[in-house]
XYZ file of C-alpha atoms in Angstrom:
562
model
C 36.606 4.761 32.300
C 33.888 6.708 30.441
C 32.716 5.165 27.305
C 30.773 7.711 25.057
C 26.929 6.710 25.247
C 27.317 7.451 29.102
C 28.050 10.851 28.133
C 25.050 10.816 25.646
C 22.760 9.157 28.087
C 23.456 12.257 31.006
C 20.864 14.545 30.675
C 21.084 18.475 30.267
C 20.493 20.903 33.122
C 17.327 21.963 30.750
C 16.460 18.227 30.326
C 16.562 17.740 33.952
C 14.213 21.299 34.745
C 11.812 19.711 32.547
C 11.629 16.665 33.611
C 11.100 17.694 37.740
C 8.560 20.091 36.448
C 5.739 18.224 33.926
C 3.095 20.329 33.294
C 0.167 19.793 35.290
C -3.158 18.165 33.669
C -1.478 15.334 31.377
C -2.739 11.753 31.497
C -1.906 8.411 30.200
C -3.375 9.549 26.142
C -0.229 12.577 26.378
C 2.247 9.620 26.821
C 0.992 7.855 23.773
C 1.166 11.420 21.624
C 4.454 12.289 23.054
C 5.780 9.558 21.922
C 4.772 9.567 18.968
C 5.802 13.348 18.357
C 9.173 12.270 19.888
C 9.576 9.234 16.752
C 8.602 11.953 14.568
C 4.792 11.176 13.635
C 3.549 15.007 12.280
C -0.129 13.363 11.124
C -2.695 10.973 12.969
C -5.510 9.315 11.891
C -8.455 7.622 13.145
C -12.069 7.565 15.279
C -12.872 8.366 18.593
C -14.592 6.053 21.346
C -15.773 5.893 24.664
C -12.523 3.953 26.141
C -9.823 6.054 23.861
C -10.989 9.353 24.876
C -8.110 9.484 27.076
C -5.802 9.744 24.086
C -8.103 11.833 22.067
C -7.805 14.632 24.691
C -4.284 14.689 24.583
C -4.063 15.242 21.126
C -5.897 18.911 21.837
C -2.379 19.710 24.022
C 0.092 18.194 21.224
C 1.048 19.566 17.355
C -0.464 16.453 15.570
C -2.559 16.761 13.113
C -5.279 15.068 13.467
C -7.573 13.403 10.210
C -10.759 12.009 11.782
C -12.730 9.536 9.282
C -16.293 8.013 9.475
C -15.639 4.738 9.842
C -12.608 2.962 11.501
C -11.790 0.819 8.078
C -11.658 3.828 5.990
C -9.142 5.052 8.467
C -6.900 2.172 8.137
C -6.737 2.152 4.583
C -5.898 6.485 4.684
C -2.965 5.441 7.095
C -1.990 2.746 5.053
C -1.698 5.358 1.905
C -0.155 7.738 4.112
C 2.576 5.362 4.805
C 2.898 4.201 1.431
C 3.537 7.597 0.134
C 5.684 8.933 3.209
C 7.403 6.068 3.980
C 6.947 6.947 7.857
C 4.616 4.796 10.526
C 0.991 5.978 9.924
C -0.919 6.214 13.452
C -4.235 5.101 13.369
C -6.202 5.740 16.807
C -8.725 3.298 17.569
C -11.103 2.458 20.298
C -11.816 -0.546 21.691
C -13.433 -3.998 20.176
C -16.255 -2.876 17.667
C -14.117 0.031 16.591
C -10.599 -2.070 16.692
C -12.277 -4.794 14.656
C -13.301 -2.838 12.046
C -9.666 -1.776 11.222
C -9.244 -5.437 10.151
C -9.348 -5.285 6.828
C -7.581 -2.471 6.378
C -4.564 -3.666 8.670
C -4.648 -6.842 6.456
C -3.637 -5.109 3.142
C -1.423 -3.109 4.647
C 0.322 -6.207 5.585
C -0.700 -7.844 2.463
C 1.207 -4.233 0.287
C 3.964 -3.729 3.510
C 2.354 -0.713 4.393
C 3.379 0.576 7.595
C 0.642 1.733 10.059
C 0.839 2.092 13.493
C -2.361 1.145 14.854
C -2.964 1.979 18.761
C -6.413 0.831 20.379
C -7.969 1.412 23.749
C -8.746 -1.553 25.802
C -11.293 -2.502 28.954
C -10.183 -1.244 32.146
C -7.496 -3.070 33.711
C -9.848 -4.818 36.051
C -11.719 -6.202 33.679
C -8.520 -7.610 31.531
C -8.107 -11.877 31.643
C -10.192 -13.332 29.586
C -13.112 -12.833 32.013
C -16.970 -11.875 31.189
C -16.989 -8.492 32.895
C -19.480 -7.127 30.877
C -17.857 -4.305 30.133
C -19.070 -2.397 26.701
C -16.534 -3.388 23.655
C -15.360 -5.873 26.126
C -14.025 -8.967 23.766
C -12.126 -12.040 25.710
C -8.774 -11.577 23.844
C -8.895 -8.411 21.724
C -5.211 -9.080 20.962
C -6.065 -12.736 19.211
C -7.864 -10.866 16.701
C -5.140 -8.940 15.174
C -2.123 -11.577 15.837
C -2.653 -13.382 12.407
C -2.992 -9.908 10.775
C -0.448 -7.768 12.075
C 3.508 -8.002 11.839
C 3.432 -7.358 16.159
C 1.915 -7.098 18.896
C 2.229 -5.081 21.971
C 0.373 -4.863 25.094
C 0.089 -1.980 27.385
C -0.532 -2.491 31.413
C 1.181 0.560 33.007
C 1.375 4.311 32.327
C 5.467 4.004 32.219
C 5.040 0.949 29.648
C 3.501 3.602 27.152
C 6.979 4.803 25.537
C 8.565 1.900 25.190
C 5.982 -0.093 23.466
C 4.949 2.119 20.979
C 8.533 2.591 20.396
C 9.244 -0.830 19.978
C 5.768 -1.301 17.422
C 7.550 1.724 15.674
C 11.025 -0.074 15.061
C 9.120 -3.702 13.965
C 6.361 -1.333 11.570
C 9.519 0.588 9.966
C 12.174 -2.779 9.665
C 11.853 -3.843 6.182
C 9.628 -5.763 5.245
C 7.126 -2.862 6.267
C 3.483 -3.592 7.631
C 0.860 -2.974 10.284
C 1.698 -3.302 13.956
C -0.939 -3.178 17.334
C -0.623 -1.675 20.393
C -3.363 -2.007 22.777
C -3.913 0.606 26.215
C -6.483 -0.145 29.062
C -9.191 3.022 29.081
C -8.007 3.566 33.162
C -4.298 3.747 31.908
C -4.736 6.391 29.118
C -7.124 8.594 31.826
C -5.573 8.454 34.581
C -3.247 11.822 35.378
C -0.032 11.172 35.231
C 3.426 12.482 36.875
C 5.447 11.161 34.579
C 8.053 13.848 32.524
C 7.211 14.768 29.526
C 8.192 11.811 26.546
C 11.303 13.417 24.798
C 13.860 10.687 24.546
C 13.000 7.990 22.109
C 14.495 5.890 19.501
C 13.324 3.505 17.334
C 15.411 3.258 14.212
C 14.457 0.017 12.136
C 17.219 -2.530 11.423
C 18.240 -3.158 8.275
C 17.669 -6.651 6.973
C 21.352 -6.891 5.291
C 22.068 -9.793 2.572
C 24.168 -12.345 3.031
C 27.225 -12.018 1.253
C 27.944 -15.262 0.398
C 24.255 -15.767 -1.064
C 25.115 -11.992 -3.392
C 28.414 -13.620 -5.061
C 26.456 -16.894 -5.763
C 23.843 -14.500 -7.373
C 26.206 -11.964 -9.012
C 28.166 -15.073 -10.836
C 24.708 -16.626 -12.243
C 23.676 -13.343 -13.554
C 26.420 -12.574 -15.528
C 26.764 -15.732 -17.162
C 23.521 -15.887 -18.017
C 22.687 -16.138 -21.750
C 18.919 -14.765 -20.939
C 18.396 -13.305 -17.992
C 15.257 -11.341 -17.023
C 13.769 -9.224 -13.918
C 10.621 -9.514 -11.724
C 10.252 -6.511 -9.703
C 7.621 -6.269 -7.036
C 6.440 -3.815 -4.442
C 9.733 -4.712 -2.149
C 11.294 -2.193 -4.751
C 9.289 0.516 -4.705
C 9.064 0.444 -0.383
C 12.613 -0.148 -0.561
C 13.193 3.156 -3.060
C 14.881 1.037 -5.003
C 13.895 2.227 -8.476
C 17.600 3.798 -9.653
C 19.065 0.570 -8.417
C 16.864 -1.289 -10.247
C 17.508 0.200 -13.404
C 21.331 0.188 -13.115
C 21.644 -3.433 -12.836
C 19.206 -4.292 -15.486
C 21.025 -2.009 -17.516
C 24.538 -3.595 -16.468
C 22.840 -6.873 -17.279
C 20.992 -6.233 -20.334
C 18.205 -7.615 -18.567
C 14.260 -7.118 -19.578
C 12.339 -6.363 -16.582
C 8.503 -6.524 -15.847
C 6.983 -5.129 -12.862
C 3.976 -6.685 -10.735
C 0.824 -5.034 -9.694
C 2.776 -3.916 -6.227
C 5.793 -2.986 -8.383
C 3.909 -0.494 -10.520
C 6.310 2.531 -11.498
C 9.438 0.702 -10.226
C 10.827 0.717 -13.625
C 10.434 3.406 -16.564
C 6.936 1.946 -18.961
C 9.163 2.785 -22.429
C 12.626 1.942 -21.062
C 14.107 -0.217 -23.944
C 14.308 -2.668 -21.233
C 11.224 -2.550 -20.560
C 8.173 -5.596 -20.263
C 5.973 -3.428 -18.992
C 3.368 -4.775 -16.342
C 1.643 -7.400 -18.549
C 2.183 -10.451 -15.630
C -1.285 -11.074 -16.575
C -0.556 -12.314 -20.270
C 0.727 -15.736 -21.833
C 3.470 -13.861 -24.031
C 4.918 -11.854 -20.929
C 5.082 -15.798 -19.095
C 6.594 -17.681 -21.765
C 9.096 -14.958 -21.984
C 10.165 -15.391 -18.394
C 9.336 -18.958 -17.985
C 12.338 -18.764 -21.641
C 15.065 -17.068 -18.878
C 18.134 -19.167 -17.934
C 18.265 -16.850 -14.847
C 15.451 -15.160 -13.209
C 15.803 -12.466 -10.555
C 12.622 -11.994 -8.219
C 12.917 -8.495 -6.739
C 10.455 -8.074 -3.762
C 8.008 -10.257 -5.007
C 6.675 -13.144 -3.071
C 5.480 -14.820 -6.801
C 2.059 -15.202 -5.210
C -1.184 -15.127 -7.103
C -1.097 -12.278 -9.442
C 2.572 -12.003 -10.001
C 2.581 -15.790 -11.069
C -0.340 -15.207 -13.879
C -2.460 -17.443 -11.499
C 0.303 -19.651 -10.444
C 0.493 -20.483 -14.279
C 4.102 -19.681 -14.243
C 6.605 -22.924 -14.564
C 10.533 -21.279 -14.844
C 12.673 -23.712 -16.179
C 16.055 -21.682 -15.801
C 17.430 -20.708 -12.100
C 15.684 -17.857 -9.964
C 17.214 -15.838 -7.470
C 14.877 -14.266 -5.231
C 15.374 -10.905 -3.007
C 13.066 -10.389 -0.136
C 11.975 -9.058 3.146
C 9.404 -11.213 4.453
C 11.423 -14.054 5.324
C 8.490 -16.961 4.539
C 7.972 -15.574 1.182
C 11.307 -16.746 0.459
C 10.737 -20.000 -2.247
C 7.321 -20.049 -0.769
C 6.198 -20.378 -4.372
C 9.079 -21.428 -6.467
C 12.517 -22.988 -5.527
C 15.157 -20.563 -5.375
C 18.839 -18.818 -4.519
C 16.607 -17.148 -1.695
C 18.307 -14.359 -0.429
C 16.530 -12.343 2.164
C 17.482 -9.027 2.718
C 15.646 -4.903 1.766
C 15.643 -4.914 -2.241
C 17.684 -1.836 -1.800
C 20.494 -3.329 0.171
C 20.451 -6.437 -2.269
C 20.227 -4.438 -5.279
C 23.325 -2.415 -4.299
C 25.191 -5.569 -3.532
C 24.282 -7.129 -6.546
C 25.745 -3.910 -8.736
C 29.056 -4.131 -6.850
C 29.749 -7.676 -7.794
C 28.200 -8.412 -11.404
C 29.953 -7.971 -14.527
C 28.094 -6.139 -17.402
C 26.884 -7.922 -20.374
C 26.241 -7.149 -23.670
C 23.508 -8.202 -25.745
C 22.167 -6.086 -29.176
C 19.421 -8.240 -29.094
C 17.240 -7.585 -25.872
C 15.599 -4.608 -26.975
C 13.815 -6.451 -29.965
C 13.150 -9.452 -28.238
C 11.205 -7.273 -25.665
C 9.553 -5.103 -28.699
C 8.302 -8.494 -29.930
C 7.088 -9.522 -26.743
C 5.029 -6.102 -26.267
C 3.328 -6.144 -30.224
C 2.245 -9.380 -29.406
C 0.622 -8.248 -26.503
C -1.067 -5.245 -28.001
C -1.951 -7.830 -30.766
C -4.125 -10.267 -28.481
C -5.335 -7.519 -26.938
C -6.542 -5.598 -30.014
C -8.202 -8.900 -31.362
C -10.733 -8.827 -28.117
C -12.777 -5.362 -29.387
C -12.028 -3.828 -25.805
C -11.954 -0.001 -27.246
C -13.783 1.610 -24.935
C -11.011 -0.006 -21.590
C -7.813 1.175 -23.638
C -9.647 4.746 -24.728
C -10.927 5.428 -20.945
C -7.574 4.315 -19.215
C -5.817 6.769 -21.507
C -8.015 9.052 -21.246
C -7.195 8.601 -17.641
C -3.248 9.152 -18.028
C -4.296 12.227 -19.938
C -5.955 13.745 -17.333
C -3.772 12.743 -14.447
C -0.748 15.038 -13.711
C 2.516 13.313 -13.895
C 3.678 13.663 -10.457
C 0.330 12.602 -9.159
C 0.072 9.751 -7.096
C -3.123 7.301 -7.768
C -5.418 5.023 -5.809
C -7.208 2.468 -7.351
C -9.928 0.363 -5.889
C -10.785 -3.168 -6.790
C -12.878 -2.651 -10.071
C -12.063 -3.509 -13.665
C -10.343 -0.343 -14.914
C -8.095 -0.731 -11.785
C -7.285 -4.434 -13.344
C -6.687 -3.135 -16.730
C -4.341 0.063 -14.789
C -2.119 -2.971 -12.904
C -1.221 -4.115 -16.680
C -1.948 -1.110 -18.697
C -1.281 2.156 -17.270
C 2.026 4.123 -16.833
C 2.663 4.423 -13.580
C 5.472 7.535 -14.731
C 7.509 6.520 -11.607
C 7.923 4.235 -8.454
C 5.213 5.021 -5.577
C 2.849 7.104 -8.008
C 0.240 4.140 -8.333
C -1.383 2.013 -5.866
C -4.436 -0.293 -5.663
C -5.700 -2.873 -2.807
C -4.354 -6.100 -4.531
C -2.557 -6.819 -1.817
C -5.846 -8.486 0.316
C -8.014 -7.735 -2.531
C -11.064 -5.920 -0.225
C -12.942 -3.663 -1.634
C -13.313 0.191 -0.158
C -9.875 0.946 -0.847
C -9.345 4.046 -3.533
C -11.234 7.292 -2.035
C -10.242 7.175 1.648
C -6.393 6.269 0.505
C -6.283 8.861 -1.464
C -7.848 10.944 1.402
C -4.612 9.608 3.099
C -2.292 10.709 0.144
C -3.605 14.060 0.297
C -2.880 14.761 3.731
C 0.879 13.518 3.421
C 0.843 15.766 0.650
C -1.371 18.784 -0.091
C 0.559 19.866 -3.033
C -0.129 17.570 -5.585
C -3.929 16.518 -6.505
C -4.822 12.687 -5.739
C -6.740 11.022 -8.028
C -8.909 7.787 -6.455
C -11.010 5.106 -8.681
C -13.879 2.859 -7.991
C -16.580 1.170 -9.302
C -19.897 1.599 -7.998
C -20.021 -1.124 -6.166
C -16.399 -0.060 -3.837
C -17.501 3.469 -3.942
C -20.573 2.549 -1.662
C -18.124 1.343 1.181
C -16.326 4.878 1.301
C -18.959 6.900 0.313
C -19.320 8.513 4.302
C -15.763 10.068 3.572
C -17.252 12.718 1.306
C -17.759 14.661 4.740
C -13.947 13.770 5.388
C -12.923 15.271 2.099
C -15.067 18.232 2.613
C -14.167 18.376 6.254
C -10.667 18.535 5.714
C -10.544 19.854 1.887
C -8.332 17.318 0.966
C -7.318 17.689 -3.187
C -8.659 14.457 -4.305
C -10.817 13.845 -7.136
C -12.842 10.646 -7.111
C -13.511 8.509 -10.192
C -16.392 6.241 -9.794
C -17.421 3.951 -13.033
C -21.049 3.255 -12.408
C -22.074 0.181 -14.466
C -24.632 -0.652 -11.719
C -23.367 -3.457 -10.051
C -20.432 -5.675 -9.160
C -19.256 -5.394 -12.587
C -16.368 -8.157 -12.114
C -17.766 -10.659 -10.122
C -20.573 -10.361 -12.993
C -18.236 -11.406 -15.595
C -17.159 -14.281 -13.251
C -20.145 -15.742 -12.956
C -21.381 -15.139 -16.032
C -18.695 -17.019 -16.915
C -18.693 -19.799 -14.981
C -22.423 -20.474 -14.155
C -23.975 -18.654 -17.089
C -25.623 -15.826 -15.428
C -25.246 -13.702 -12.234
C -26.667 -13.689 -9.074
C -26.059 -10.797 -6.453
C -24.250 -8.476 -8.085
C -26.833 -6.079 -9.484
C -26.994 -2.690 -7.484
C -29.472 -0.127 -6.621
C -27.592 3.172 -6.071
C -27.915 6.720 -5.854
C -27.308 9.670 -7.878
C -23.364 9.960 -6.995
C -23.564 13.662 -8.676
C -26.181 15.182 -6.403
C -25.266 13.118 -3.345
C -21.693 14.243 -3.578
C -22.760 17.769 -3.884
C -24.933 17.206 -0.917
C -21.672 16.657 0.883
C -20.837 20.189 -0.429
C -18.745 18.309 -2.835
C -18.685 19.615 -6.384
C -19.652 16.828 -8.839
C -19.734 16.165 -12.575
C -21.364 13.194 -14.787
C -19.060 12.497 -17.823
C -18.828 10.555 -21.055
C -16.093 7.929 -21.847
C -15.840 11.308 -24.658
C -15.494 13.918 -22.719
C -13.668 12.190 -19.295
C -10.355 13.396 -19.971
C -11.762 16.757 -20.336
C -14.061 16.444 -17.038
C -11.347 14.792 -14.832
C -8.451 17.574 -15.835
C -10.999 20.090 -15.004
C -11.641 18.563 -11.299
C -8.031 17.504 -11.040
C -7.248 21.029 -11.391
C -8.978 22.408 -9.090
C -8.356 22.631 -5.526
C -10.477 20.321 -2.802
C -12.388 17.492 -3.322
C -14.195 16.701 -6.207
C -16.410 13.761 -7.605
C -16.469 12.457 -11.547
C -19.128 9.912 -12.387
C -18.449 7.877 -15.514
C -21.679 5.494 -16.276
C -19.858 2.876 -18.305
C -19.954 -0.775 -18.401
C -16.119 -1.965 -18.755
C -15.008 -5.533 -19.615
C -11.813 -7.338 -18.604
C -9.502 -8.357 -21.274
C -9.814 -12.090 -21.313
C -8.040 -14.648 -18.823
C -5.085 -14.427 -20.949
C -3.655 -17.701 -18.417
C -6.038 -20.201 -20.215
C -5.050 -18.939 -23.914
C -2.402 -20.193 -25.326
């Protein structure tokens, strides 16, 4: 009897040609890129070193594109964006132990904002592997350890014919919801060694869907429509899930408000009637939810930021959706239910009934004015005039990439995302470096659309090699950078809290005339005349720098107020 995969799994006469004749000069490094052309990578990223040359070289025989940045954590962080945006496994190409390790911080928001990135490192020769001291340059005891608490997998490489099927396998685990960084580490020896292997054409590494339970859906579809006040969290699970349209049809079937967390920016329309905006960080916004008799948690863990600083008590039930199985009521206690936010969602719509309720859409009004009340009692003109000055400037269907610096604080409550995936910031880990080379990122997944990227001074000196990236590779992103001249947040904090600051204050250059010493056109602007400046650069194709002195203050720690 002949079942059907053992007709699928019989190769062609052209299959079988190819495969008895390879052609000649390929090593261990045209494994790795065949593969990866095979799962359908178009775009690679990373540095070169001594031990990963091997791969390096075979990317000169292979149709990737390759995006080469100055330093290895800049790299991570343009895969991560590229991932974000794309929704595909972002290779990053690293070499061995100083190289790999400074990927770390990178990999660790992309786990931090399920961002998946496919990072594959060199390693020691295979002599010198064992936890020995071979001396060997790069050589570290057990690379692997570093990454283990960082990464969703790991997956060691011995053998030339192990290639395929582990970076297949760190494929499927990157790309199964939730999304996030994976590691895949090659001896130097392996990836330059020639190899007679047949050229990498048949793999498959389609992610498994993490599918609700449907006993744990009913449970949730019957509180929800009994509930007298229910009310929507949605976090970045929706957006990586594309779950937006679901989103909005259930909290429309439900008559539910919804607010979205930093992660979830975009994930529901800003002036849907519906709408709570992104104001987590605000006493109204958490006695409004803490008020619900049923709570539903969309791809939100509840951790520090979505919780208003674990300030948030709910007194009615929650129902939680989400991937990452020990976020489930890691926080709060909960109907936990994990499963993708799409899968759940869709679930969800099948088995609720729809309420009505006049009243929602001025109960969420009167949340919002009392927002822009507290806020508009703090004097903070100059925030609210440069962040819209911002959304001005910024195309509609442009994607943004904020770093961790006060106007990126204010854009995680204040700023219209105008759509799911459009915004995205580093408060996953919180490190700082983030904005200019994701953007760089962006802009390769997609050269249509200009990228904006924002930092403060203090971020923008962590990125500030890629400048020769942008220009390199004229990548359409325009870089904000608010100079105030120091750390400006960490000023306020310890201003705040010891009454004055120490190390924070920065010396820096002239960001104008060392961008355009990059060959990078640059402008200094006014908080006045930036929406003017930054449409202007925005417009124009290739890279671009805008420099707005300005010394911004956060809106106060609206968790303590009452």
């Amino acid at each position: 009897m002949t079942h059907d995969h053992d007709l699928e799994l019989r190769p062609t006469p052209a299959q079988i040609s190819a495969a008895l004749n390879p052609p000649p000069g390929r090593n261990g490094g045209d494994l790795v890129v065949e593969t990866l052309a095979g799962l359908g990578a178009t775009t690679v990223f990373g540095l070169p070193g001594q031990h990963a040359l091997g791969m390096f070289d075979a990317l000169r025989r292979s149709a990737l594109r390759y995006v080469g940045l100055r330093v290895e954590n800049n790299a991570g962080f343009a895969a991560d964006a590229y991932g974000r945006l794309t929704g595909e496994a972002a290779p990053l190409l690293l070499s061995t132990g100083p190289g790999a390790l400074t990927s770390l911080a990178a990999l660790q928001e992309a786990a931090a904002a399920s961002a998946p990135v496919l990072a594959i490192s060199s390693q020691i020769p295979t002599a010198g592997l064992g936890g020995g001291r071979h001396g060997y340059l790069h050589e570290l005891p057990d690379q692997a350890a570093s990454f283990r608490g960082v990464v969703k997998s790991v997956h060691t490489v011995r053998t030339q014919s192990q290639i395929p099927s582990a970076i297949a396998a760190a494929w499927k685990s990157a790309l199964t919801a939730p999304h996030g960084p994976v590691w895949v580490e090659i001896p130097q020896d392996v990836l330059l060694a020639q190899t007679s292997l047949p050229v990498v054409t048949g793999v498959d590494a389609t992610p498994e869907d993490v599918v609700p339970r449907p006993e744990l859906t009913a449970v949730a579809a019957d509180l929800l429509s009994r509930a007298a006040r229910p009310a929507i969290i949605a976090g970045g699970g929706v957006v990586r899930a594309d779950a937006s349209g679901k989103l909005r049809q259930l909290a429309e079937a439900l008559q539910a408000p919804v607010v979205t967390t930093p992660g979830g920016k975009g994930a529901f329309p800003w002036k849907h009637p519906l709408s709570l905006q992104s104001w987590i960080e605000d006493r109204h916004t958490t006695d409004f939810l803490e008020d619900a008799d049923v709570l539903l948690v969309v791809g939100s863990g509840l951790g520090e930021l979505s919780s208003n600083y674990h300030t948030f008590k709910p007194r009615g039930r929650v129902v939680q959706i989400e991937a990452d199985l020990g976020k489930l009521e890691s926080n709060h206690p909960a109907l936990g239910i994990h499963a993708d936010a799409r899968l759940a969602l869709q679930a969800l719509l099948e088995t609720v009934s729809e309420r009505t309720d006049p009243s929602v859409p001025e109960r969420v009004r009167t949340v919002l004015s009392k927002v822009a009340e507290r806020i508009e009692s703090q004097e903070l003109t100059l925030e609210q005039d440069v962040l819209t000055s911002v959304r001005r400037a910024l195309p509609a269907d442009s994607p943004s990439f904020w770093d961790m610096t006060i106007l990126a604080y204010w854009a995680w409550s204040a700023f219209d995302a105008n759509g799911p995936n459009l915004l995205h910031s580093a408060q996953g880990a919180g490190g700082l470096g983030y904005g200019f080379p994701a953007a760089l990122g962006a802009a390769a997944a997609d050269p249509t659309r200009p990228v904006l990227a924002v930092s403060g001074d203090g971020g923008a000196l962590y990125s500030i090699a890629e400048l020769a990236t942008a220009r390199q590779y004229d990548l359409n992103v325009t870089w904000l950078i608010v100079d105030d001249g120091g750390y400006g947040i960490l000023r306020e904090y310890m201003t705040d809290a010891f009454g004055e600051a120490t190390a924070t204050e920065l010396s820096r250059p002239d960001y104008v005339a060392l961008a355009e010493s990059f060959g990078v056109p640059g402008v200094r602007t006014t908080p006045e005349t930036l929406e003017t400046d930054l449409a202007k650069a925005l417009s124009q194709r290739g890279p671009s720098v805008v420099v707005l002195p300005a010394v911004l203050r956060m809106f106060a720690a609206t968790h303590l107020d009452g």
